[in-house]
Amino acid sequence: MVRLYDSTVMNINEMIRNKLFFSLDRVLGKGIYKQVTSVEEDIRNPRIEEKLNNIINHARDTVPYYNAYKNSNDISQMPVVNKSIIRKDSQSFISSLYDKNELIKVTTSGSSGTPMEFYRDSNKRIRQIAEVIYLGIPVKYYFGMKHGFIRATHPKSRLNLMLQNEIHIDPTKLSDENLEKIRAEIKEMKCIIGFPSTLYEIALYCERKGDTPEQFNMIGIICTAEPLLDKQRAAIQRVFGCPIQVRYAAEELGLIAVQNPGEPFYRINQASFYVEILKLDSDFPCEEGEEGRIVITDLEAKAMPLIRYDTGDLGVIKTEEISGERIVTLSSISGRKIEMLYSPSGEKISPFSINVKMKDVKGVIKFQFIQKDKNNYTMKVVADEEHYNETELLRILHGILGENAMISIEMVDMIKPLASGKTAYIVNEYIRKD
């Protein structure tokens, strides 16, 4: 039976929230608890082959794009797809069993700088929530626990923040004034979830103020969206003195793999995903230990199946033997390089503040934002000219960087990708020169 709370690390208030949440789940029939137990069983006893056959058959029978692959019975015979392919005709990737207007739209640009819309049904959404709950247990994070969530957007209402016992941490501008406010807030928290780069800045600020782990009640840290660098890990652990979990996830997919405290590798979430590592210049599989493209098949997405979806990241797959059990892992993940920006006044700007706001700009197919020097910035844009609005783009950028920022817009036909296939959407030439 899944342990949904821990009285040794939670107070009465937190446990009441936890019990209320799962009681409402049962009464309303949302099925979150049922999915949590399903995730646990599927991780303990993965049904990869069965689920692969099911999603392939479902896609061939109900998804227009896959109708041409009626005779493809094996995953290796299915095509590798990516954002560019899906973008050309996203409607053809939606199952005929679903009404697009009734699906949940997910907008993502990710670290590729390519805004995209994906669709999922309510069952997939519930599954994602269940995975976050279950996979948070190794770091002792339970629903209802007082926690901070670092995000550039603020989509949750005050009511939801209160019910979930969550404090929003805005990483957009990391001024000393803002960091002091965050420092005061996190002393109430037991867990922080979010970007390593922001956590690192918070940790360094707290350290400058003389804080040590004894000043906090922190039980665990969960890093998302970026790789956790060694220097960041050292500083975060030095200041907060608690275990760290690193999550590898994608908005359009969910929680793909986790690096639990004390483990150098990422455990693949085999409950919901089949992971392949393919060669850089072909769709043939890499040997174990060879770096290649991370290609994901979502075993749970029925409304918009993503089969052999090239994430644009690079990774190495390796089988680990732990307590007599063989576990498929990602021994490394790369290809995601994020750089900090600075306003003309010298204030640090989270790169995610650019990324998130670009979702609101119509007509931008691809972008790359470059800080040239202290005051000068260039935004390269591949645009759909029919819908593109440069005035709106400049308004958003000045809102982030300040009116004194000298921003030039450069219209281009293409933006050169990294070796991983992704585009570095933030480049800071000013830091590199310095």
XYZ file of N, CA and C in Angstrom, residues 12-181:
510
model
N 0.218 18.367 12.077
C -1.207 18.035 12.023
C -1.908 18.759 10.878
N -1.582 20.044 10.708
C -2.196 20.842 9.644
C -1.915 20.232 8.274
N -0.677 19.814 8.050
C -0.297 19.237 6.757
C -0.984 17.896 6.522
N -1.096 17.082 7.567
C -1.741 15.778 7.422
C -3.250 15.921 7.172
N -3.868 16.944 7.789
C -5.290 17.199 7.534
C -5.505 17.551 6.064
N -4.640 18.417 5.518
C -4.733 18.779 4.100
C -4.590 17.535 3.229
N -3.627 16.686 3.583
C -3.369 15.469 2.827
C -4.596 14.554 2.835
N -5.146 14.310 4.017
C -6.300 13.418 4.136
C -7.526 14.001 3.439
N -7.706 15.316 3.543
C -8.831 15.973 2.898
C -8.731 15.844 1.373
N -7.518 16.025 0.860
C -7.302 15.928 -0.585
C -7.697 14.551 -1.110
N -7.214 13.499 -0.467
C -7.506 12.156 -0.955
C -8.942 11.719 -0.646
N -9.555 12.299 0.397
C -10.969 12.029 0.669
C -11.839 12.633 -0.434
N -11.519 13.875 -0.813
C -12.254 14.524 -1.906
C -12.038 13.792 -3.231
N -10.827 13.305 -3.429
C -10.525 12.531 -4.631
C -11.438 11.304 -4.717
N -11.637 10.653 -3.584
C -12.481 9.458 -3.550
C -13.950 9.826 -3.771
N -14.415 10.883 -3.094
C -15.813 11.295 -3.197
C -16.150 11.771 -4.608
N -15.251 12.575 -5.188
C -15.499 13.139 -6.524
C -15.169 12.170 -7.653
N -14.521 11.073 -7.309
C -14.216 10.058 -8.322
C -13.166 10.481 -9.325
N -12.232 11.328 -8.915
C -11.199 11.776 -9.851
C -10.197 10.667 -10.182
N -9.957 9.769 -9.240
C -9.097 8.620 -9.515
C -7.618 8.848 -9.298
N -7.241 9.906 -8.558
C -5.813 10.172 -8.342
C -5.182 9.064 -7.503
N -5.835 8.693 -6.389
C -5.273 7.633 -5.546
C -5.161 6.322 -6.326
N -6.174 6.010 -7.101
C -6.142 4.781 -7.914
C -4.949 4.795 -8.867
N -4.676 5.952 -9.447
C -3.541 6.074 -10.368
C -2.207 6.012 -9.618
N -2.164 6.534 -8.393
C -0.929 6.444 -7.605
C -0.575 4.976 -7.363
N -1.566 4.176 -6.994
C -1.320 2.746 -6.771
C -0.951 2.038 -8.077
N -1.539 2.511 -9.194
C -1.204 1.942 -10.502
C 0.243 2.261 -10.880
N 0.671 3.490 -10.604
C 2.054 3.882 -10.884
C 3.009 3.020 -10.072
N 2.688 2.826 -8.789
C 3.542 1.997 -7.937
C 3.668 0.578 -8.513
N 2.555 -0.018 -8.899
C 2.574 -1.381 -9.428
C 3.334 -1.450 -10.744
N 3.129 -0.439 -11.612
C 3.796 -0.439 -12.923
C 5.297 -0.191 -12.811
N 5.723 0.500 -11.763
C 7.161 0.700 -11.560
C 7.792 -0.568 -10.999
N 7.066 -1.231 -10.101
C 7.580 -2.482 -9.533
C 7.587 -3.605 -10.571
N 6.555 -3.639 -11.398
C 6.419 -4.691 -12.427
C 6.052 -4.056 -13.758
N 7.026 -3.459 -14.457
C 6.745 -2.770 -15.722
C 6.119 -3.702 -16.770
N 5.116 -3.173 -17.450
C 4.452 -3.940 -18.519
C 4.752 -3.263 -19.862
N 6.032 -3.064 -20.116
C 6.460 -2.286 -21.279
C 5.923 -2.866 -22.591
N 6.160 -4.143 -22.821
C 5.769 -4.748 -24.105
C 4.261 -4.681 -24.307
N 3.508 -4.995 -23.268
C 2.050 -4.953 -23.358
C 1.550 -3.543 -23.662
N 2.123 -2.564 -22.940
C 1.686 -1.184 -23.140
C 2.126 -0.633 -24.494
N 3.307 -1.033 -24.948
C 3.766 -0.605 -26.277
C 2.818 -1.107 -27.354
N 2.448 -2.372 -27.274
C 1.514 -2.944 -28.254
C 0.179 -2.206 -28.220
N -0.288 -1.896 -27.024
C -1.581 -1.220 -26.891
C -1.561 0.170 -27.510
N -0.497 0.955 -27.238
C -0.467 2.329 -27.749
C -0.229 2.343 -29.253
N 0.557 1.386 -29.762
C 0.789 1.309 -31.212
C -0.510 0.945 -31.930
N -1.218 -0.040 -31.417
C -2.493 -0.444 -32.036
C -3.510 0.685 -31.981
N -3.573 1.365 -30.846
C -4.493 2.492 -30.695
C -4.172 3.585 -31.716
N -2.893 3.911 -31.856
C -2.477 4.974 -32.778
C -2.763 4.594 -34.227
N -2.434 3.363 -34.616
C -2.660 2.931 -36.008
C -4.145 2.959 -36.370
N -4.999 2.650 -35.380
C -6.440 2.539 -35.659
C -7.180 3.862 -35.580
N -6.686 4.813 -34.756
C -7.488 6.018 -34.504
C -6.790 7.349 -34.771
N -5.484 7.317 -35.050
C -4.746 8.573 -35.246
C -4.356 8.704 -36.723
N -4.856 9.736 -37.413
C -4.615 9.872 -38.860
C -3.150 9.737 -39.271
N -2.242 10.364 -38.525
C -0.826 10.316 -38.921
C -0.314 8.888 -38.977
N -0.803 8.029 -38.109
C -0.294 6.656 -38.018
C -1.093 5.656 -38.844
N -2.143 6.130 -39.548
C -2.923 5.227 -40.393
C -2.073 4.573 -41.475
N -1.017 5.275 -41.890
C -0.146 4.749 -42.963
C 0.774 3.638 -42.465
N 0.740 3.354 -41.165
C 1.650 2.352 -40.598
C 0.881 1.138 -40.069
N -0.156 0.765 -40.818
C -1.008 -0.360 -40.430
C -0.224 -1.653 -40.290
N 0.827 -1.804 -41.078
C 1.599 -3.053 -41.061
C 2.803 -3.007 -40.117
N 2.914 -1.908 -39.370
C 4.036 -1.775 -38.442
C 3.621 -2.324 -37.074
N 4.185 -3.448 -36.712
C 3.800 -4.102 -35.465
C 4.821 -3.926 -34.354
N 5.987 -3.423 -34.713
C 7.068 -3.282 -33.749
C 7.425 -1.811 -33.607
N 7.852 -1.409 -32.413
C 8.186 -0.005 -32.168
C 9.275 0.486 -33.114
N 10.206 -0.377 -33.490
C 11.303 0.025 -34.373
C 10.823 0.334 -35.789
N 9.610 -0.105 -36.121
C 9.055 0.158 -37.455
C 8.236 1.443 -37.498
N 8.012 2.036 -36.342
C 7.248 3.282 -36.285
C 8.183 4.470 -36.555
N 7.655 5.554 -37.121
C 8.511 6.707 -37.450
C 8.920 7.492 -36.212
N 10.094 8.110 -36.272
C 10.530 9.033 -35.229
C 9.954 10.410 -35.562
N 9.312 11.048 -34.588
C 8.701 12.360 -34.828
C 9.341 13.391 -33.907
N 9.145 14.664 -34.232
C 9.640 15.759 -33.389
C 8.676 16.930 -33.495
N 8.999 18.027 -32.856
C 8.096 19.183 -32.856
C 7.835 19.708 -34.264
N 8.873 19.722 -35.099
C 8.716 20.259 -36.453
C 7.711 19.437 -37.255
N 7.787 18.116 -37.125
C 6.862 17.237 -37.845
C 5.441 17.425 -37.327
N 5.290 17.471 -36.017
C 3.959 17.622 -35.426
C 3.364 18.979 -35.769
N 4.216 20.013 -35.765
C 3.737 21.365 -36.041
C 3.077 21.481 -37.427
N 3.600 20.748 -38.406
C 3.089 20.849 -39.779
C 1.614 20.474 -39.874
N 1.180 19.524 -39.036
C -0.231 19.130 -39.054
C -0.575 18.473 -37.720
N -0.673 19.302 -36.683
C -0.898 18.759 -35.343
C -2.231 18.028 -35.221
N -3.223 18.442 -36.028
C -4.528 17.800 -35.976
C -4.442 16.318 -36.332
N -3.503 15.963 -37.202
C -3.391 14.571 -37.639
C -2.818 13.660 -36.550
N -2.348 14.256 -35.451
C -1.814 13.463 -34.347
C -2.857 13.240 -33.243
N -4.051 13.790 -33.417
C -5.095 13.646 -32.404
C -6.015 12.486 -32.755
N -6.266 11.620 -31.788
C -7.095 10.433 -32.004
C -8.529 10.828 -32.365
N -9.114 10.081 -33.294
C -10.495 10.335 -33.720
C -11.501 10.019 -32.614
N -11.055 9.373 -31.551
C -11.944 9.035 -30.436
C -12.181 10.225 -29.519
N -11.457 11.322 -29.764
C -11.547 12.490 -28.873
C -11.943 13.741 -29.649
N -12.671 14.621 -28.953
C -13.010 15.931 -29.490
C -11.933 16.910 -29.014
N -11.215 17.499 -29.947
C -10.115 18.396 -29.598
C -10.549 19.510 -28.651
N -11.785 19.996 -28.824
C -12.274 21.101 -27.999
C -12.489 20.705 -26.545
N -12.548 19.408 -26.281
C -12.767 18.929 -24.915
C -11.465 18.489 -24.246
N -10.361 18.589 -24.967
C -9.068 18.170 -24.426
C -8.386 19.320 -23.689
N -7.401 18.972 -22.891
C -6.636 19.968 -22.131
C -5.437 20.395 -22.973
N -5.356 21.693 -23.265
C -4.263 22.200 -24.099
C -3.051 22.508 -23.232
N -1.894 22.048 -23.689
C -0.629 22.314 -23.005
C 0.248 23.104 -23.954
N 0.628 24.314 -23.557
C 1.494 25.140 -24.394
C 2.899 25.077 -23.845
N 3.830 24.771 -24.717
C 5.220 24.668 -24.278
C 6.148 25.190 -25.357
N 7.213 25.837 -24.915
C 8.280 26.168 -25.847
C 9.529 25.423 -25.449
N 9.598 25.024 -24.162
C 10.748 24.255 -23.704
C 12.044 24.982 -23.958
N 13.156 24.283 -23.808
C 14.450 24.926 -24.014
C 14.837 24.971 -25.481
N 13.938 24.522 -26.366
C 14.241 24.594 -27.790
C 13.867 25.948 -28.373
N 13.068 26.738 -27.621
C 12.637 28.030 -28.136
C 11.620 27.901 -29.245
N 10.910 26.786 -29.314
C 9.906 26.561 -30.340
C 8.540 26.386 -29.692
N 7.706 27.438 -29.630
C 6.389 27.317 -29.006
C 5.545 26.253 -29.701
N 4.831 25.449 -28.901
C 4.021 24.359 -29.441
C 2.795 24.159 -28.571
N 1.741 23.594 -29.186
C 0.551 23.214 -28.438
C 0.370 21.707 -28.525
N 0.174 21.076 -27.377
C -0.108 19.654 -27.309
C -1.437 19.482 -26.583
N -2.035 18.314 -26.731
C -3.334 18.078 -26.119
C -3.327 16.757 -25.352
N -3.984 16.765 -24.186
C -4.086 15.534 -23.412
C -5.495 15.413 -22.843
N -5.899 14.197 -22.574
C -7.211 13.963 -21.992
C -7.093 13.990 -20.468
N -8.228 13.948 -19.785
C -8.224 14.069 -18.324
C -7.518 12.893 -17.652
N -7.591 11.703 -18.244
C -6.911 10.543 -17.655
C -5.400 10.725 -17.638
N -4.855 11.283 -18.718
C -3.414 11.541 -18.778
C -3.027 12.586 -17.740
N -3.867 13.596 -17.578
C -3.600 14.648 -16.594
C -3.578 14.057 -15.173
N -4.548 13.197 -14.864
C -4.595 12.555 -13.550
C -3.367 11.677 -13.354
N -2.963 10.982 -14.400
C -1.778 10.132 -14.337
C -0.537 10.963 -13.985
N -0.400 12.124 -14.599
C 0.748 12.991 -14.328
C 0.774 13.444 -12.873
N -0.387 13.801 -12.336
C -0.466 14.205 -10.932
C -0.046 13.043 -10.034
N -0.535 11.845 -10.363
C -0.215 10.651 -9.571
C 1.282 10.356 -9.591
N 1.915 10.534 -10.742
C 3.357 10.277 -10.849
C 4.159 11.267 -10.009
N 3.749 12.526 -10.017
C 4.427 13.542 -9.215
C 4.315 13.190 -7.730
N 3.132 12.731 -7.312
C 2.926 12.356 -5.911
C 3.780 11.154 -5.540
N 3.711 10.093 -6.344
C 4.423 8.864 -6.001
C 5.941 9.046 -6.064
N 6.428 9.706 -7.117
C 7.869 9.842 -7.295
C 8.486 10.892 -6.376
N 7.639 11.617 -5.624
C 8.160 12.555 -4.628
C 8.455 11.893 -3.290
N 7.994 10.660 -3.108
C 8.164 9.965 -1.829
C 9.638 9.778 -1.437
N 10.552 9.409 -2.380
C 11.960 9.221 -1.978
C 12.616 10.444 -1.351
N 12.085 11.630 -1.650
C 12.660 12.852 -1.063
C 11.761 13.381 0.066
N 10.796 12.534 0.479
C 9.869 12.819 1.581
C 9.009 14.048 1.313
N 8.579 14.195 0.059
C 7.628 15.256 -0.265
C 6.243 14.624 -0.418
N 5.301 15.106 0.381
C 3.943 14.576 0.373
C 2.958 15.717 0.159
N 1.828 15.391 -0.464
C 0.816 16.425 -0.693
C 0.369 17.016 0.645
N 0.238 18.338 0.672
C -0.176 19.037 1.880
C 0.976 19.648 2.649
N 2.196 19.220 2.319
C 3.383 19.735 3.007
C 3.650 21.184 2.577
N 4.030 22.020 3.520
C 4.358 23.419 3.207
C 5.553 23.447 2.268
N 5.375 24.006 1.068
C 6.459 23.983 0.081
C 6.444 25.233 -0.784
N 7.576 25.481 -1.412
C 7.688 26.568 -2.370
C 7.791 26.020 -3.770
N 7.210 26.729 -4.728
C 7.278 26.312 -6.124
C 7.806 27.477 -6.947
N 8.978 27.265 -7.562
C 9.584 28.307 -8.388
C 9.007 28.220 -9.791
N 8.325 29.250 -10.203
C 7.791 29.291 -11.570
C 7.680 30.735 -12.033
N 7.936 30.929 -13.327
C 7.917 32.288 -13.872
C 6.499 32.793 -14.054
N 5.554 31.862 -14.250
C 4.150 32.257 -14.356
C 3.485 32.031 -13.006
N 2.314 32.582 -12.849
C 1.587 32.437 -11.580
C 0.157 31.997 -11.904
N -0.002 30.751 -12.412
C -1.311 30.322 -12.889
C -2.295 29.918 -11.794
N -1.818 29.690 -10.579
C -2.698 29.208 -9.514
C -3.350 30.375 -8.772
N -4.603 30.165 -8.394
C -5.316 31.172 -7.617
C -4.827 31.150 -6.172
N -5.150 32.195 -5.432
C -4.770 32.240 -4.019
C -5.412 31.085 -3.257
N -6.625 30.728 -3.642
C -7.318 29.621 -2.989
C -6.567 28.315 -3.197
N -6.155 28.056 -4.442
C -5.418 26.828 -4.738
C -4.069 26.794 -4.019
N -3.397 27.942 -3.970
C -2.120 28.006 -3.253
C -2.313 27.682 -1.780
N -3.406 28.199 -1.214
C -3.688 27.949 0.198
C -4.026 26.474 0.429
N -4.891 25.908 -0.425
C -5.299 24.514 -0.270
C -4.114 23.561 -0.425
N -3.205 23.899 -1.357
C -2.057 23.034 -1.614
C -0.867 23.351 -0.709
N -1.044 24.375 0.164
C 0.012 24.771 1.091
C 1.288 25.158 0.333
N 1.091 25.907 -0.739
C 2.196 26.265 -1.634
C 2.461 27.762 -1.616
N 3.732 28.122 -1.617
C 4.144 29.521 -1.735
C 4.824 29.693 -3.088
N 4.322 30.637 -3.859
C 4.900 30.888 -5.184
C 6.195 31.683 -5.040
N 7.255 31.195 -5.673
C 8.538 31.898 -5.706
C 8.770 32.382 -7.129
N 8.817 33.698 -7.299
C 8.983 34.282 -8.625
C 10.468 34.427 -8.948
N 10.965 33.697 -9.968
C 12.389 33.754 -10.298
C 12.739 34.819 -11.321
N 11.751 35.612 -11.731
C 11.957 36.528 -12.852
C 13.074 37.527 -12.594
N 13.082 38.112 -11.408
C 14.117 39.091 -11.079
C 14.700 38.753 -9.717
N 15.985 38.449 -9.692
C 16.629 38.009 -8.455
C 17.429 39.137 -7.818
N 16.738 40.234 -7.563
C 17.382 41.359 -6.871
C 17.549 40.999 -5.400
N 18.408 41.744 -4.683
C 18.601 41.487 -3.257
C 17.299 41.677 -2.485
N 16.492 42.642 -2.905
C 15.214 42.892 -2.228
C 14.295 41.673 -2.367
N 14.234 41.132 -3.581
C 13.394 39.960 -3.819
C 13.955 38.735 -3.104
N 15.277 38.576 -3.136
C 15.909 37.435 -2.469
C 15.700 37.481 -0.955
N 15.687 38.666 -0.377
C 15.439 38.793 1.065
C 14.013 38.356 1.405
N 13.077 38.695 0.530
C 11.681 38.282 0.726
C 11.572 36.757 0.637
